[in-house]
Coordinates of C-alpha atoms in Angstrom, one line a residue:
M1 CA 219.6 132.3 -12.2
M2 CA 217.3 131.5 -9.3
I3 CA 214.7 128.7 -9.0
E4 CA 211.4 129.6 -7.3
A5 CA 209.6 127.0 -5.2
R6 CA 206.4 127.0 -3.3
F7 CA 204.8 124.1 -1.4
A8 CA 201.9 124.6 1.0
G9 CA 199.4 122.1 2.5
D10 CA 198.9 119.5 5.2
L11 CA 200.9 116.3 5.5
G12 CA 198.9 114.5 8.1
A13 CA 199.0 116.6 11.2
F14 CA 202.0 118.6 9.9
R15 CA 201.5 121.9 8.1
L16 CA 204.1 122.8 5.4
D17 CA 204.1 126.4 4.0
A18 CA 207.4 127.0 2.4
S19 CA 208.2 129.6 -0.3
F20 CA 211.7 130.4 -1.4
E21 CA 214.2 130.7 -4.2
F22 CA 217.6 129.1 -4.7
P23 CA 220.4 129.2 -7.3
D24 CA 220.3 126.9 -10.2
R25 CA 223.9 125.9 -9.6
G26 CA 225.8 125.0 -6.4
V27 CA 224.6 123.6 -3.1
T28 CA 221.6 124.9 -1.2
A29 CA 221.3 123.7 2.3
L30 CA 217.8 123.1 3.8
F31 CA 218.8 123.6 7.4
G32 CA 216.8 123.3 10.6
P33 CA 216.1 121.1 13.7
S34 CA 214.7 117.5 13.5
G35 CA 211.0 117.5 12.7
C36 CA 210.9 121.0 11.1
G37 CA 209.9 119.7 7.7
K38 CA 213.2 119.5 5.8
T39 CA 212.6 115.9 4.5
S40 CA 208.9 116.6 3.8
L41 CA 210.0 119.5 1.6
L42 CA 212.6 117.4 -0.2
R43 CA 210.0 114.8 -1.0
C44 CA 207.8 117.6 -2.5
F45 CA 210.6 118.3 -4.9
A46 CA 210.8 114.7 -5.8
G47 CA 207.0 114.4 -6.3
L48 CA 206.7 111.9 -3.5
N49 CA 204.5 114.3 -1.6
H50 CA 201.8 116.0 -3.6
L51 CA 200.6 119.3 -2.2
P52 CA 198.0 121.0 -4.4
Q53 CA 199.3 124.4 -3.5
G54 CA 202.7 123.9 -5.1
K55 CA 204.8 125.5 -7.8
L56 CA 208.1 124.4 -9.2
T57 CA 209.9 124.9 -12.5
I58 CA 213.3 123.4 -13.2
D59 CA 215.3 124.3 -16.2
G60 CA 212.3 125.9 -17.9
T61 CA 210.1 122.9 -17.4
P62 CA 207.1 123.1 -15.1
W63 CA 207.1 120.2 -12.7
Q64 CA 204.1 121.5 -10.7
D65 CA 201.7 124.4 -10.8
E66 CA 198.0 125.0 -10.6
A67 CA 197.3 122.9 -13.7
R68 CA 199.8 120.1 -13.6
F69 CA 201.7 117.7 -11.4
L70 CA 204.6 115.7 -12.8
P71 CA 204.8 112.3 -11.2
P72 CA 208.0 111.1 -9.5
H73 CA 209.1 108.8 -12.4
R74 CA 208.9 111.7 -14.8
R75 CA 211.0 114.0 -12.7
A76 CA 214.7 114.0 -13.5
V77 CA 215.7 113.8 -9.9
G78 CA 218.6 112.1 -8.2
Y79 CA 217.9 111.2 -4.6
V80 CA 220.5 110.3 -2.0
F81 CA 219.0 109.0 1.3
Q82 CA 220.5 108.9 4.8
D83 CA 221.2 105.2 4.2
A84 CA 222.8 104.3 0.9
N85 CA 220.0 101.8 0.0
L86 CA 222.2 100.0 -2.5
F87 CA 221.0 96.7 -4.0
A88 CA 222.7 94.0 -1.9
H89 CA 222.6 91.4 -4.7
L90 CA 224.4 93.7 -7.2
S91 CA 228.0 94.7 -7.4
V92 CA 229.1 98.4 -7.1
R93 CA 229.4 98.5 -10.9
D94 CA 225.9 97.1 -11.4
N95 CA 224.4 99.5 -8.8
L96 CA 225.9 102.3 -10.8
L97 CA 224.6 101.0 -14.1
Y98 CA 221.1 100.7 -12.6
G99 CA 221.3 104.5 -12.1
R100 CA 222.2 104.8 -15.8
K101 CA 219.2 102.7 -16.9
R102 CA 216.9 105.2 -15.0
A103 CA 218.2 108.2 -17.0
L104 CA 215.5 110.2 -18.8
K105 CA 216.1 111.2 -22.4
K106 CA 217.2 114.8 -21.7
P107 CA 220.7 114.7 -20.2
L108 CA 221.8 117.1 -17.6
S109 CA 224.9 117.8 -15.8
A110 CA 228.4 117.0 -15.3
K111 CA 231.5 117.3 -17.4
G112 CA 230.3 114.8 -19.9
D113 CA 228.2 111.7 -19.1
D114 CA 231.0 109.2 -19.1
V115 CA 230.7 106.6 -16.2
D116 CA 234.5 106.6 -15.9
D117 CA 234.6 110.4 -15.2
L118 CA 232.1 110.0 -12.4
V119 CA 233.8 107.0 -10.9
S120 CA 237.0 109.0 -10.9
L121 CA 235.4 112.0 -9.3
L122 CA 234.0 109.9 -6.5
G123 CA 237.2 107.8 -6.1
I124 CA 235.3 104.5 -6.3
G125 CA 237.2 102.9 -9.2
H126 CA 238.8 100.3 -7.0
L127 CA 235.4 99.3 -5.6
L128 CA 233.6 98.3 -8.8
D129 CA 233.7 94.6 -8.3
R130 CA 232.8 94.6 -4.6
A131 CA 229.4 93.8 -3.0
P132 CA 227.8 96.6 -0.9
A133 CA 228.3 94.5 2.2
N134 CA 232.0 94.8 1.8
L135 CA 232.1 98.6 1.7
S136 CA 232.5 101.1 4.5
G137 CA 229.7 103.6 5.3
G138 CA 231.5 106.4 3.4
E139 CA 232.1 104.2 0.4
R140 CA 228.5 103.1 0.3
Q141 CA 227.3 106.7 0.3
R142 CA 229.8 107.6 -2.5
V143 CA 228.4 104.8 -4.6
A144 CA 224.8 106.0 -3.8
V145 CA 225.8 109.5 -5.0
G146 CA 227.2 108.0 -8.2
R147 CA 224.1 106.0 -8.9
A148 CA 221.9 109.1 -8.4
L149 CA 224.1 111.2 -10.8
L150 CA 224.2 108.5 -13.5
A151 CA 220.5 108.9 -13.8
E152 CA 221.4 112.3 -15.3
P153 CA 219.2 114.3 -13.0
R154 CA 218.3 118.0 -13.4
L155 CA 218.1 118.3 -9.6
L156 CA 220.1 116.3 -7.0
L157 CA 218.4 115.8 -3.6
M158 CA 220.5 114.8 -0.6
D159 CA 218.7 113.9 2.6
E160 CA 221.2 114.1 5.5
P161 CA 223.7 111.8 3.7
L162 CA 226.2 112.0 6.6
S163 CA 223.9 111.5 9.6
A164 CA 224.3 107.7 9.7
L165 CA 228.1 107.8 9.4
D166 CA 230.6 107.9 12.2
Y167 CA 233.3 110.6 12.4
G168 CA 235.8 108.8 10.4
A169 CA 233.4 108.0 7.6
R170 CA 232.2 111.6 7.5
Q171 CA 235.8 112.9 7.1
E172 CA 236.3 110.3 4.4
I173 CA 233.3 111.4 2.2
L174 CA 233.3 115.2 2.8
P175 CA 236.2 116.0 0.3
Y176 CA 234.2 114.1 -2.4
L177 CA 231.0 116.0 -1.6
E178 CA 233.0 119.3 -1.8
R179 CA 234.0 118.4 -5.4
L180 CA 230.5 117.8 -6.7
P181 CA 229.3 121.4 -7.2
K182 CA 232.6 122.2 -9.0
S183 CA 232.0 119.4 -11.4
L184 CA 228.2 119.6 -11.9
S185 CA 226.0 122.1 -13.6
I186 CA 222.9 121.3 -11.6
P187 CA 221.4 122.5 -8.4
I188 CA 221.9 120.4 -5.2
L189 CA 219.4 120.5 -2.3
Y190 CA 221.2 119.3 0.8
V191 CA 219.2 118.6 4.0
T192 CA 221.1 118.9 7.2
H193 CA 220.9 120.0 10.8
A194 CA 224.7 120.4 11.2
P195 CA 226.1 123.9 10.9
D196 CA 229.6 122.6 10.1
E197 CA 228.2 120.8 7.0
V198 CA 226.4 124.0 5.9
A199 CA 229.6 126.0 6.3
R200 CA 231.7 123.5 4.5
L201 CA 229.5 122.5 1.6
A202 CA 226.8 125.0 1.0
D203 CA 226.7 128.3 -1.0
H204 CA 223.1 129.1 -0.2
I205 CA 221.0 128.3 2.9
V206 CA 217.2 128.0 3.5
L207 CA 216.5 128.0 7.2
I208 CA 213.3 126.1 8.1
D209 CA 211.4 126.2 11.3
K210 CA 208.0 124.4 11.9
G211 CA 207.3 124.0 8.3
R212 CA 208.0 127.6 7.3
V213 CA 211.0 129.4 5.9
R214 CA 212.6 131.7 8.4
A215 CA 215.4 133.0 6.2
S216 CA 217.0 132.3 2.9
G217 CA 220.2 133.7 1.3
P218 CA 224.0 133.2 0.9
V219 CA 225.6 131.2 3.6
S220 CA 228.0 134.0 4.6
E221 CA 225.1 136.4 5.2
I222 CA 222.6 134.1 6.9
M223 CA 225.2 132.5 9.3
A224 CA 226.2 135.9 10.6
R225 CA 222.6 137.0 11.6
L226 CA 221.8 137.3 15.3
D227 CA 218.0 136.8 15.0
L228 CA 218.1 133.1 13.8
P229 CA 217.9 129.9 15.8
M230 CA 221.2 128.5 14.6
L231 CA 222.9 131.4 16.5
N232 CA 222.6 129.5 19.8
D233 CA 224.2 126.3 18.5
E234 CA 227.5 125.5 20.1
D235 CA 229.1 125.5 16.7
A236 CA 227.6 128.9 15.6
G237 CA 230.0 130.9 13.5
V238 CA 230.6 132.4 10.0
A239 CA 232.0 131.1 6.8
I240 CA 234.4 133.4 5.0
E241 CA 235.6 133.3 1.4
A242 CA 239.2 134.2 1.1
H243 CA 242.3 133.6 -1.0
I244 CA 245.9 132.7 -0.2
G245 CA 247.9 135.9 -0.1
E246 CA 251.2 134.6 1.3
R247 CA 252.8 131.3 2.4
D248 CA 255.3 131.0 5.3
P249 CA 257.2 127.7 4.9
Q250 CA 259.2 128.2 8.1
W251 CA 256.1 128.0 10.3
H252 CA 253.9 126.0 7.9
L253 CA 251.4 128.9 7.8
A254 CA 249.5 130.8 5.1
R255 CA 248.0 134.2 5.1
A256 CA 244.3 134.1 3.9
D257 CA 243.1 137.5 2.7
F258 CA 239.4 138.5 2.7
A259 CA 237.4 141.6 2.2
G260 CA 238.3 143.5 5.4
G261 CA 241.5 141.8 6.6
S262 CA 243.6 138.7 6.7
L263 CA 244.1 135.6 8.9
W264 CA 247.1 133.4 9.4
I265 CA 246.0 129.8 9.1
R266 CA 247.7 126.4 8.9
D267 CA 249.1 126.1 5.4
P268 CA 246.6 124.2 3.2
D269 CA 249.3 123.6 0.6
R270 CA 247.8 125.8 -2.1
A271 CA 249.3 128.3 -4.4
V272 CA 249.3 132.0 -3.7
G273 CA 246.0 133.4 -5.1
A274 CA 244.1 130.1 -4.7
P275 CA 240.6 130.4 -3.1
V276 CA 240.0 129.0 0.4
R277 CA 236.8 128.8 2.5
L278 CA 237.3 129.4 6.3
M279 CA 235.0 128.8 9.3
I280 CA 235.4 131.0 12.4
R281 CA 233.2 129.9 15.3
A282 CA 231.9 132.4 17.8
R283 CA 233.4 130.5 20.7
D284 CA 236.9 130.9 19.1
V285 CA 236.7 134.7 19.0
T286 CA 237.4 137.1 21.8
L287 CA 237.3 140.9 21.8
A288 CA 239.7 143.6 23.0
L289 CA 239.7 147.4 23.1
S290 CA 243.3 147.6 21.8
P291 CA 245.7 145.5 19.8
Q292 CA 247.2 142.6 21.7
T293 CA 250.9 142.3 21.2
D294 CA 251.8 140.0 24.1
S295 CA 249.4 137.1 23.3
S296 CA 249.8 133.7 21.6
V297 CA 246.8 134.7 19.3
L298 CA 248.2 135.4 15.9
N299 CA 245.1 137.1 14.4
S300 CA 244.1 140.5 15.7
I301 CA 241.8 142.5 13.4
P302 CA 240.1 145.9 13.9
A303 CA 236.3 145.8 13.7
V304 CA 233.2 147.7 14.6
I305 CA 230.3 146.1 16.6
T306 CA 227.0 146.2 14.8
D307 CA 224.7 144.1 16.9
I308 CA 224.5 142.3 20.3
A309 CA 222.1 139.5 21.1
P310 CA 221.4 137.4 24.2
S311 CA 222.4 133.8 24.3
T312 CA 220.4 130.8 25.7
H313 CA 222.1 131.4 29.1
P314 CA 222.1 134.9 30.8
A315 CA 225.8 134.6 31.5
A316 CA 226.6 135.0 27.8
I317 CA 225.9 137.2 24.8
T318 CA 226.7 137.0 21.1
V319 CA 228.4 140.0 19.4
R320 CA 228.3 140.6 15.7
A321 CA 231.1 142.8 14.4
M322 CA 232.2 143.9 10.9
M323 CA 235.8 143.4 9.9
G324 CA 235.6 145.8 6.9
E325 CA 233.0 144.1 4.7
T326 CA 233.2 140.8 6.5
P327 CA 231.0 139.9 9.5
V328 CA 232.3 137.8 12.5
L329 CA 230.5 136.5 15.6
S330 CA 232.0 136.4 19.1
R331 CA 230.6 134.6 22.2
V332 CA 231.5 136.6 25.3
T333 CA 230.2 136.7 28.9
T334 CA 227.8 139.5 29.9
R335 CA 230.3 140.5 32.6
S336 CA 233.1 141.0 30.1
A337 CA 230.7 143.0 27.8
A338 CA 229.8 145.3 30.7
E339 CA 233.4 145.8 31.8
L340 CA 234.5 146.6 28.3
G341 CA 231.5 148.8 27.6
L342 CA 230.6 146.8 24.4
A343 CA 227.8 148.3 22.4
P344 CA 226.8 148.8 18.8
G345 CA 229.2 151.2 17.2
S346 CA 232.1 150.3 19.5
N347 CA 235.5 149.9 17.9
V348 CA 237.1 146.7 19.0
W349 CA 239.9 144.3 18.0
V350 CA 238.8 140.8 17.1
L351 CA 241.1 138.1 18.4
V352 CA 240.7 134.9 16.5
K353 CA 242.1 131.9 18.4
S354 CA 241.3 129.2 15.8
V355 CA 240.3 129.1 12.2
A356 CA 239.0 126.0 10.4
V357 CA 240.0 125.5 6.8
L358 CA 236.9 124.1 5.1
D359 CA 238.0 123.4 1.5

């Protein structure tokens, strides 16, 4: 099931004109550079911004259309901000219970509405008696997520929840964020400008530029397009859904099989047949005209080039190739492309130097 949303109008000097649809389950990333309108759009979903030209129906209930506008306090929304915004005078337990008090009558979501279940899901049971001042940044954000979910929302909004955290805190909270869509039966709108967060957390992506939607669709499809601004990011790449086909305990490796081939990756300690999401960055992929048998690169996969696009610097291009049914991007120099005669339709071997295991 897809949810249709449309918000158009002026917010001061900024013009927002966004129309798109997104799944009613899982994580949809609102992605784009700073100032493109992501947070303004999120506030429209919460009812904090009122644009007359708006339309939104959640779970069969109209929140906004030509004839009505549901105010923020009547929208079953959970909102997680960049900063946790916990009540400093309340313990973690009381911050969570404040969220429960805000729950509207119609429940939503998770596997039951037991506070203990959510506390366990977020790994915050040992923090319940602490004050917010005695928490790390990642712990505060986990408590903020718990407070938002205990309000039993029908839509969870997350506004760059990792942007204020350092690297260590980000790594601490990411595994918990990955668990959320598997445990919730509600849609999550996740604002970010970080491609790695999109690849790791999102199922669907809405690419926003200057208040308008440039593209919308599954993450694996959108991240592999060459006509979008995110292509030129240093971390540009593709997310691949795979499953464990074999484990090699001698070398601590596992074979991840996908539609079109397989990749040897560091063993994620999962059973054969278990799903795994991978990220292959364009900078970690080189191309060859024949199989490479005398290289340290383990992964060499036949592919066909479909598109070539210029990069931000004339010395480089980005190549899109299909490994069977699965796309991959490669960042190569224009000189190498010329010497190899790379062009759409060329048969090549994709050499993958590094693969990131996302979940």
